[in-house]
GROMACS .gro file of C-alpha atoms in nm:
model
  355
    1UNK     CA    1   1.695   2.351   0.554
    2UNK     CA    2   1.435   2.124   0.437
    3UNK     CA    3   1.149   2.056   0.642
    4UNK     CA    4   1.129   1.591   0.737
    5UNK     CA    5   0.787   1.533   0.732
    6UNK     CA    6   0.732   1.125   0.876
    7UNK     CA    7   0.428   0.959   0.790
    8UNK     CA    8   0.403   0.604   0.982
    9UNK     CA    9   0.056   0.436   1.009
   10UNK     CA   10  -0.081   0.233   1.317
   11UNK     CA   11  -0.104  -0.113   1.138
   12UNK     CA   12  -0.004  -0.269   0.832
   13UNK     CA   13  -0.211  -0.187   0.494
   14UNK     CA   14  -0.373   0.163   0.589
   15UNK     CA   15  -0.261   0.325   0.303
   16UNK     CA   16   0.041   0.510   0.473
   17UNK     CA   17   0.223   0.424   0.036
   18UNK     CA   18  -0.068   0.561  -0.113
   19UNK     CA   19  -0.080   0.886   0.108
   20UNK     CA   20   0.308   0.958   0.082
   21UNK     CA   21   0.236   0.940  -0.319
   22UNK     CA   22  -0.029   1.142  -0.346
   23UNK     CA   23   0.160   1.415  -0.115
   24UNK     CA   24   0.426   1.408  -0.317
   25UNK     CA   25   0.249   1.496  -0.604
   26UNK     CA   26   0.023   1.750  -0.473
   27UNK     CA   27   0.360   1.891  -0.312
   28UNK     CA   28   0.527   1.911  -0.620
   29UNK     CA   29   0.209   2.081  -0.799
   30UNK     CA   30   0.195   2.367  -0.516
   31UNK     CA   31   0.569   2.457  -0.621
   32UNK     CA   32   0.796   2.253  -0.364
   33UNK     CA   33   1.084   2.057  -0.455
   34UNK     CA   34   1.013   1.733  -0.267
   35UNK     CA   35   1.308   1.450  -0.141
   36UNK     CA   36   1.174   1.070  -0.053
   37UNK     CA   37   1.325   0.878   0.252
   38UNK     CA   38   1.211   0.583   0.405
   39UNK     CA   39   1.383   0.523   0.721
   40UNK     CA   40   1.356   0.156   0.779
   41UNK     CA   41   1.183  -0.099   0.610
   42UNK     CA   42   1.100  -0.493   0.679
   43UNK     CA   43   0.930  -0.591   0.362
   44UNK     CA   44   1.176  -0.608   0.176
   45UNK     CA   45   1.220  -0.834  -0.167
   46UNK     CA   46   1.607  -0.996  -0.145
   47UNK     CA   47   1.766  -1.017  -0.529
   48UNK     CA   48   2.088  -1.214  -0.552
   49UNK     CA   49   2.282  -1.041  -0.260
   50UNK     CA   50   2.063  -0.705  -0.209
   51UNK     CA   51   1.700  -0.631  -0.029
   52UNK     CA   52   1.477  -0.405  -0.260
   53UNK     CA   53   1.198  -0.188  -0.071
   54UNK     CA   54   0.927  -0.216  -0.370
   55UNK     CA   55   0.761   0.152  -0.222
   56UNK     CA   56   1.098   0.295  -0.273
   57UNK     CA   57   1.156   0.151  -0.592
   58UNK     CA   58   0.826   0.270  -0.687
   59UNK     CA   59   0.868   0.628  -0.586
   60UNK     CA   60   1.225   0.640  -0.730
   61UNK     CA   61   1.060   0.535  -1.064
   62UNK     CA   62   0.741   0.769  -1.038
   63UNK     CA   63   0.939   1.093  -0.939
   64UNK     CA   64   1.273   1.036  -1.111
   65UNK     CA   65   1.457   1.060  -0.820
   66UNK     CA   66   1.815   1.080  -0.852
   67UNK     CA   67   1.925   0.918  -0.534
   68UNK     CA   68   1.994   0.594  -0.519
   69UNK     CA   69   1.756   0.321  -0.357
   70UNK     CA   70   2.000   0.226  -0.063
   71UNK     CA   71   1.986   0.609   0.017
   72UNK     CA   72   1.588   0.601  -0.034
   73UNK     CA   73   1.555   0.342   0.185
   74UNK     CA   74   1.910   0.293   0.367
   75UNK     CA   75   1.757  -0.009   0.655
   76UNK     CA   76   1.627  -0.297   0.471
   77UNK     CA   77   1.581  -0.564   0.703
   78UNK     CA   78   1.573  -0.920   0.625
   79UNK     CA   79   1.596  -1.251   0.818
   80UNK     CA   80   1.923  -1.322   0.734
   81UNK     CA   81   1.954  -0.894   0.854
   82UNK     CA   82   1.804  -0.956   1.188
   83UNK     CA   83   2.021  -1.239   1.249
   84UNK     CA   84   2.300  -1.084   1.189
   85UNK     CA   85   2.195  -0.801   1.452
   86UNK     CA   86   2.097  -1.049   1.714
   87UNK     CA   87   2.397  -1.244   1.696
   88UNK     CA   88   2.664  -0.973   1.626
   89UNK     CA   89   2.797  -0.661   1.741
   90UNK     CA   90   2.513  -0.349   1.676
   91UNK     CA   91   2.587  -0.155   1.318
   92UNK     CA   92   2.455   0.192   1.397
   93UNK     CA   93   2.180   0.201   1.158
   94UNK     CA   94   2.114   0.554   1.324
   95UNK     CA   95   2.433   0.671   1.162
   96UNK     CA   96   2.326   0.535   0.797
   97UNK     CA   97   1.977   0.662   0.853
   98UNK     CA   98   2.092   1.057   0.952
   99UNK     CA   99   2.315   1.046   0.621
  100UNK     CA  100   2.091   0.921   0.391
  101UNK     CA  101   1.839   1.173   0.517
  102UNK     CA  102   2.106   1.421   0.439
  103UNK     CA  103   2.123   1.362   0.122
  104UNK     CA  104   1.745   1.325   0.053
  105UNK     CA  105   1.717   1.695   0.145
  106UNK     CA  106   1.948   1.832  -0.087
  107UNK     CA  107   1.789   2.075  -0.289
  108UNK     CA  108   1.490   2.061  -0.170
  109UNK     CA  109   1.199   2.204   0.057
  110UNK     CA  110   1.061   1.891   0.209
  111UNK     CA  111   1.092   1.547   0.281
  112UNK     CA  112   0.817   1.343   0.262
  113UNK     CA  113   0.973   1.023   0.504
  114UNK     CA  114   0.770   0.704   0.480
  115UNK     CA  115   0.718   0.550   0.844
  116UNK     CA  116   0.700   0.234   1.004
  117UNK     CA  117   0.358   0.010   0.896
  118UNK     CA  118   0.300   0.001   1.310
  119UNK     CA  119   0.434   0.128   1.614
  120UNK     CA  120   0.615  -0.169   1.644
  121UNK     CA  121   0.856  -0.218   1.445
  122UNK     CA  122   1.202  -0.069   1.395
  123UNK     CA  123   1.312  -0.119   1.725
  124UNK     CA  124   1.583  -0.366   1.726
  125UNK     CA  125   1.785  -0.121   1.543
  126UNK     CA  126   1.664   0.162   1.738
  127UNK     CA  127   1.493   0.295   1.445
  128UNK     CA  128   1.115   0.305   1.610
  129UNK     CA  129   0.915   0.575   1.460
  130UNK     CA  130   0.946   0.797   1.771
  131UNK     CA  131   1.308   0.715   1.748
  132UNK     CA  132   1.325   0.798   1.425
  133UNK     CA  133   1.170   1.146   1.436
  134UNK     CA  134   1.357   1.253   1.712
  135UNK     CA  135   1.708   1.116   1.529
  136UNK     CA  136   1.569   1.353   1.213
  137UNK     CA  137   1.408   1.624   1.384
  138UNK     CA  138   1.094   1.548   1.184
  139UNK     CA  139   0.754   1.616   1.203
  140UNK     CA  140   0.445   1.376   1.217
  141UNK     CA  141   0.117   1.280   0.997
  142UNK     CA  142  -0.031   0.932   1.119
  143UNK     CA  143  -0.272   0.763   0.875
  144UNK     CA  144  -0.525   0.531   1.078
  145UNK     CA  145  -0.698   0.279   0.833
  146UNK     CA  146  -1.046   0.254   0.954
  147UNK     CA  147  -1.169  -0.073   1.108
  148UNK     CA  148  -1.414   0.055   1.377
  149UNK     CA  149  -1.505   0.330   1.586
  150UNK     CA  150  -1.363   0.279   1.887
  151UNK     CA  151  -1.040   0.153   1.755
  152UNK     CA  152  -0.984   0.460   1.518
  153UNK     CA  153  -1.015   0.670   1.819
  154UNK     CA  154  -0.774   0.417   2.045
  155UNK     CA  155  -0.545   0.412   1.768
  156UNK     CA  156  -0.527   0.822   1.718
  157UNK     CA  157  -0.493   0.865   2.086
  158UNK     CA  158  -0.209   0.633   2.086
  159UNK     CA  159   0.003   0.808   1.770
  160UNK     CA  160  -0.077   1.112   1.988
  161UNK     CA  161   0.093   0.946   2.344
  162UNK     CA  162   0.389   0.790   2.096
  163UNK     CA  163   0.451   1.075   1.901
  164UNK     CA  164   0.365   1.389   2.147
  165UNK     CA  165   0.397   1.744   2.001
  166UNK     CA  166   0.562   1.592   1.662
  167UNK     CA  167   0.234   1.514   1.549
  168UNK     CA  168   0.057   1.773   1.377
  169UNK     CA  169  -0.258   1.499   1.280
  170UNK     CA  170  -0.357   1.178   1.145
  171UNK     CA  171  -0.554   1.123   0.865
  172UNK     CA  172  -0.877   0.854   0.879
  173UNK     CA  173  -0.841   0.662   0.606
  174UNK     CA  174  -1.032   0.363   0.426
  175UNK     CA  175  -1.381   0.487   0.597
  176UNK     CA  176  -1.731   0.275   0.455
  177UNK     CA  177  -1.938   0.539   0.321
  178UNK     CA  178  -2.223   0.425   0.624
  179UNK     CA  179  -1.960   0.533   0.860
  180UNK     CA  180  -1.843   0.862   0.695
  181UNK     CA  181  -2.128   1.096   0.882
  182UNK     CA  182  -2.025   0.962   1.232
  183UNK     CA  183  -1.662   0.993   1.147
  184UNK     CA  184  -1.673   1.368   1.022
  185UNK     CA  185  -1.935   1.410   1.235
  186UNK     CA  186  -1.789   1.229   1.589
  187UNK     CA  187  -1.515   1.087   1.620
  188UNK     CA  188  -1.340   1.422   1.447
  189UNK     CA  189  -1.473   1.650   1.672
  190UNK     CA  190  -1.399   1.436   1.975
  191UNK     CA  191  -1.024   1.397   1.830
  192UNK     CA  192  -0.964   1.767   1.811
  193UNK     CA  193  -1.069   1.822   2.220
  194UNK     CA  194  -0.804   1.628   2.257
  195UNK     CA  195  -0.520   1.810   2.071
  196UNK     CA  196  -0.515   1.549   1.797
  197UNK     CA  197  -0.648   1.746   1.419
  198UNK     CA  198  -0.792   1.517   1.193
  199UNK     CA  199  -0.620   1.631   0.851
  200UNK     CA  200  -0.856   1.405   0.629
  201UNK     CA  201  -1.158   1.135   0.648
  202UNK     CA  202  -1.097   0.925   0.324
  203UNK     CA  203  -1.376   0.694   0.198
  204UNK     CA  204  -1.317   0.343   0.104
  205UNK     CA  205  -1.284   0.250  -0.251
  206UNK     CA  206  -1.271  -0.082  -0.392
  207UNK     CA  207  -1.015   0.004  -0.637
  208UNK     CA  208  -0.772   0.104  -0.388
  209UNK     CA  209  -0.754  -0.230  -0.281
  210UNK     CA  210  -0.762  -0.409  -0.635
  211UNK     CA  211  -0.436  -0.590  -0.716
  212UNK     CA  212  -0.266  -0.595  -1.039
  213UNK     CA  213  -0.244  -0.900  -1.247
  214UNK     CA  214   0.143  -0.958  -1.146
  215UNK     CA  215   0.029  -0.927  -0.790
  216UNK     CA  216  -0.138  -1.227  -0.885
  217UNK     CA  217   0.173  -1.467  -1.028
  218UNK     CA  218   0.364  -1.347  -0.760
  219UNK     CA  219   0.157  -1.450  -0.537
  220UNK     CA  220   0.042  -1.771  -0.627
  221UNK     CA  221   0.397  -1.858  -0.777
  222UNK     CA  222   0.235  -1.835  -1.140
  223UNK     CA  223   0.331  -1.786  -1.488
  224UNK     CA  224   0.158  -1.547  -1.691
  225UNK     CA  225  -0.009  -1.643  -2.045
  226UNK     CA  226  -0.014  -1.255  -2.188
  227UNK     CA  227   0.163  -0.997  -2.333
  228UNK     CA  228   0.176  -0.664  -2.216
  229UNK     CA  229  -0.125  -0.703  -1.916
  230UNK     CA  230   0.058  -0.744  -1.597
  231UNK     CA  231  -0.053  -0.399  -1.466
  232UNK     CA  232  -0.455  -0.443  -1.528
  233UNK     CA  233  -0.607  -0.412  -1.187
  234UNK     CA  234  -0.852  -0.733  -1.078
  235UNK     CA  235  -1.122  -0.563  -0.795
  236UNK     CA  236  -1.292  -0.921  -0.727
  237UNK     CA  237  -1.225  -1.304  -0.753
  238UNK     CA  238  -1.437  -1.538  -0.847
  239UNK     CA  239  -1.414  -1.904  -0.821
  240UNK     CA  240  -1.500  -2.143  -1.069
  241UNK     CA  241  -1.913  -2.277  -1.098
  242UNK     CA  242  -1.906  -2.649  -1.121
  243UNK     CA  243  -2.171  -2.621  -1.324
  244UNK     CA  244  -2.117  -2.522  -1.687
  245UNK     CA  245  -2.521  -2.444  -1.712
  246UNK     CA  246  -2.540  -2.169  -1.453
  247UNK     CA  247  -2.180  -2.031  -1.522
  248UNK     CA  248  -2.245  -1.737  -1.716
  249UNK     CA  249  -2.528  -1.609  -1.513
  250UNK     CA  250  -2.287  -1.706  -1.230
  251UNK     CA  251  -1.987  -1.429  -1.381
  252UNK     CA  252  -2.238  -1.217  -1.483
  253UNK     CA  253  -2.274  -1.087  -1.126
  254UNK     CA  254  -1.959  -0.955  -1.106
  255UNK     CA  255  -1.752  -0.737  -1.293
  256UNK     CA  256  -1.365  -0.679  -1.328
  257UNK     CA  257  -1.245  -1.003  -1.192
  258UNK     CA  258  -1.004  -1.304  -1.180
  259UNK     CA  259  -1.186  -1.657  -1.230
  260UNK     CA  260  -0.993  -1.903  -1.030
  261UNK     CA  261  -1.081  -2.234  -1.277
  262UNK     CA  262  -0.932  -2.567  -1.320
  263UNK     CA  263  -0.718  -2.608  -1.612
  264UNK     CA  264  -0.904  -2.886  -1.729
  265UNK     CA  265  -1.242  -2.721  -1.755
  266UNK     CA  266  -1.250  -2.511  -2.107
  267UNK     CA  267  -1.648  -2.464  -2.070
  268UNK     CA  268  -1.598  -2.249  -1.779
  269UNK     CA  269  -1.294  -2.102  -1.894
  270UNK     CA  270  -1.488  -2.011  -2.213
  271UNK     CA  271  -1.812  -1.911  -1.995
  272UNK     CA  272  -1.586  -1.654  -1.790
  273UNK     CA  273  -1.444  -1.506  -2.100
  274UNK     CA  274  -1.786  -1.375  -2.196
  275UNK     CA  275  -1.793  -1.199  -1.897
  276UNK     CA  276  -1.636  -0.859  -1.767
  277UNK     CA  277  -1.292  -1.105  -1.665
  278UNK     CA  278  -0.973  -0.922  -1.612
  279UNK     CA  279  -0.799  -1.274  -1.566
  280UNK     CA  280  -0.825  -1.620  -1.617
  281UNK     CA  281  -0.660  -1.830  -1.295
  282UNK     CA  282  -0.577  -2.203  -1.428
  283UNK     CA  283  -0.502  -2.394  -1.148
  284UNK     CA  284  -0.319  -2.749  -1.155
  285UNK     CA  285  -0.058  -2.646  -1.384
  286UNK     CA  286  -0.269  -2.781  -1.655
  287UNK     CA  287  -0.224  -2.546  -1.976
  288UNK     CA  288  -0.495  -2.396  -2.171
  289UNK     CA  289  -0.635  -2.512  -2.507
  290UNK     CA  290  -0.541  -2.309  -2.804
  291UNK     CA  291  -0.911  -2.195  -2.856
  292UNK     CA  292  -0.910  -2.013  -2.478
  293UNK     CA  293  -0.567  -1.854  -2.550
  294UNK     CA  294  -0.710  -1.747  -2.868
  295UNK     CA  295  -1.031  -1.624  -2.667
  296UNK     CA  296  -0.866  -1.479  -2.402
  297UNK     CA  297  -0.631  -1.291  -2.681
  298UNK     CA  298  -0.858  -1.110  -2.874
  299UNK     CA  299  -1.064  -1.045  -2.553
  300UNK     CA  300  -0.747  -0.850  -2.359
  301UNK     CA  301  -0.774  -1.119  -2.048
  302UNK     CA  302  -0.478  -1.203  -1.870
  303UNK     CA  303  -0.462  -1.612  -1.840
  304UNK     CA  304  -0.247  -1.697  -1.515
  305UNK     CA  305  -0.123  -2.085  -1.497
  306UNK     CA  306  -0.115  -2.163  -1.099
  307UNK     CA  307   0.108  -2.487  -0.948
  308UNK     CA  308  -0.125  -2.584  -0.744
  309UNK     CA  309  -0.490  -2.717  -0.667
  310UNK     CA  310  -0.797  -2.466  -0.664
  311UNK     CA  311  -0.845  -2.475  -0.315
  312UNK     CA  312  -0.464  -2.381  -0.244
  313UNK     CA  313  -0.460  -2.115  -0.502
  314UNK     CA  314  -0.762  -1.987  -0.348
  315UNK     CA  315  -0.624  -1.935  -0.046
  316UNK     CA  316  -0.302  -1.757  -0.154
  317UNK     CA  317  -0.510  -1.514  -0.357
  318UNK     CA  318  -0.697  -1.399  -0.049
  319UNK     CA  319  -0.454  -1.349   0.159
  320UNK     CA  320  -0.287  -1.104  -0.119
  321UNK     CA  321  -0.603  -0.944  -0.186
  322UNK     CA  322  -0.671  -0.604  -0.048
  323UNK     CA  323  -0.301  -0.615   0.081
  324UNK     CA  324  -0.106  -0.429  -0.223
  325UNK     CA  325   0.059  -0.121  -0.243
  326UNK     CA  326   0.026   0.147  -0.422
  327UNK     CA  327   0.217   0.054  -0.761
  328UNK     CA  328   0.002   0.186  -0.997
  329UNK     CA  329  -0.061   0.516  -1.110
  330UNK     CA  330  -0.404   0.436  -1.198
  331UNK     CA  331  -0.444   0.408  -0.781
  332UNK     CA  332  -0.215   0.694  -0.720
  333UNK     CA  333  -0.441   0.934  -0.932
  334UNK     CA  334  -0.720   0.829  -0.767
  335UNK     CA  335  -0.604   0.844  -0.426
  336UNK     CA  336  -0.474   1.253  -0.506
  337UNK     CA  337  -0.793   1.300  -0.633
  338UNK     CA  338  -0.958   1.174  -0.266
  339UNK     CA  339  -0.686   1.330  -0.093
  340UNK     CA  340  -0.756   1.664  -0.272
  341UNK     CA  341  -1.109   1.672  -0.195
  342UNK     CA  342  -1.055   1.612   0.190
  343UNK     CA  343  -0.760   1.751   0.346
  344UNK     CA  344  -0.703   2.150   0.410
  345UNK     CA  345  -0.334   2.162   0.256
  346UNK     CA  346  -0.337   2.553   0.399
  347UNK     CA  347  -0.355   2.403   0.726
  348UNK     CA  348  -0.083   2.115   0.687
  349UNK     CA  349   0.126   2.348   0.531
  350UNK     CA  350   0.110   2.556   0.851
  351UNK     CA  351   0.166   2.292   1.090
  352UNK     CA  352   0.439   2.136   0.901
  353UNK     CA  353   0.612   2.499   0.881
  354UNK     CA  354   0.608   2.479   0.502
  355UNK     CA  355   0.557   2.804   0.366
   0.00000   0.00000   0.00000
């Protein structure tokens, strides 16, 4: 029987994707066969008549998984979804969720079962991550992205009180390299007194947070001015210097970036493109010369034509940023490579009952 291993995280954006990836892989490279499953999800993308779980889409793709993505992710719930739920008889969602898990494990040695983004969510349909385990009999690794001290330690104690003997750990992840000693040093120690193993202290890298350049359009609503460059990753943004004079020292100061300029101002746009610029933003749906296309071109820099104003597009493009999954394998390498270096896999391996 194959072993359900659940992996929620205690808020949104700790890297919970990125951690069931790079499992996966490092599974699959110690001999398992690994199965994919996530229970219930609420960010969903609606197409026509479905709702598409990107992660799930992602991992499908990544692993050539042969299930398909309503069994990889068999609770996709929308608005229209909840509505139906609150105004309707209750669909047992347990029922679809047990099945799909089923199948998942065919064949296989594990399940690697992406969790809930909190401790939240999931339970209008009964599917809260300690409902969840219990309905699969699965076991627990909680992934804590690091905002502080004290809530790192709040946050492990409370997987711990949710989950109970399930959890076999949590893994610290997203830690500033000031705060690494103290971490390792502290707050892991302290953690293990209390019956809770840290599995891994991850540091925070930029990259891990970059977004790709179709993160971008979709976010601001955009149309993209390229060929093939929609998966370059943009680490920084950058908006526009009014002044054409100080521009390029301006760029100069930072390096794999988006330049949020208006479409009307070629001198920047130009100054920018001499520059390390992963993308050129132009906002006020005002289209770019020939000679910037032509620029940007030979160059390799994405040029992005936004709707609306610079301040609006601003402000769409930092509340994306930092906020992306884990899409590209350029991020999933690196995050095995982190993942490698920190965690004893003898000892999950043990907890887990994987042998």
């Amino acid at each position: 029987m194959a072993i359900k291993l659940y992996i929620p995280s205690t808020q949104n954006f700790s890297g919970k994707s990125a951690i069931c990836v790079a499992l996966m892989h490092r599974l699959q490279k110690d001999g398992f066969k690994v199965g994919y499953l996530k229970p219930f999800s609420s960010a969903a993308r609606v197409l026509a008549k479905s709702s598409i779980d990107e992660d799930a889409r992602f991992v499908k793709e990544a692993f050539k998984l042969p299930e398909s993505l309503d069994t990889l992710a068999p609770v996709v719930l929308t608005q229209q979804q909840m509505e139906h739920v609150l105004t309707t008889e209750e669909s047992d969602y347990r029922d679809m969720v047990k099945q799909a898990a089923d199948t998942a494990a065919q064949g296989k040695d594990i399940v690697v079962m992406e969790g809930s983004n909190n401790f939240r969510e999931g339970y209008i349909v009964h599917l809260s991550p300690p409902e969840t385990v219990e309905l699969l009999d699965a076991r627990v690794v909680t992934v804590i992205g690091y905002q502080d001290d004290l809530q790192t330690v709040d946050d492990a104690l409370m997987a711990q009180k949710r989950m109970g003997d399930r959890m076999v750990g949590v893994i610290i992840n997203s830690v500033p390299r000031n705060r690494l000693d103290f971490v390792s040093k502290k707050v892991q120690p302290y953690l293990l007194k209390q019956d809770v193993p840290v599995l891994a202290v991850l540091p925070h890298e930029r990259v891990l947070g970059a977004i790709s350049v179709s993160d971008i359009v979709e976010a601001i609503g955009g149309e993209l001015l390229c060929g093939d460059c929609g998966d370059e990753l943009v680490e920084n943004v950058m908006v526009s210097a009014m002044n054409v004079e100080h521009a390029l020292n301006y760029f100069r100061r930072v390096t794999n970036k988006a330049v949020i300029v208006g479409g009307d101002r070629p001198d920047i746009q130009l100054a920018a493109l001499e520059t390390s610029t992963k993308a050129l933003i132009l906002t006020g749906n005002v289209r770019p010369n020939p000679m910037i296309e032509a620029k940007a071109a030979e160059r390799g820099v994405a040029i992005i034509l936004g709707p609306d104003d610079t301040f609006t597009t601003v402000e769409k493009v930092e509340r994306f940023f930092g906020k992306t999954r884990i899409r590209q394998m350029e991020k999933v390498t690196l995050f095995e490579e982190l993942l490698s270096k920190s965690m004893d896999f003898d000892q999950l391996y043990r907890a887990i009952g994987l042998k």
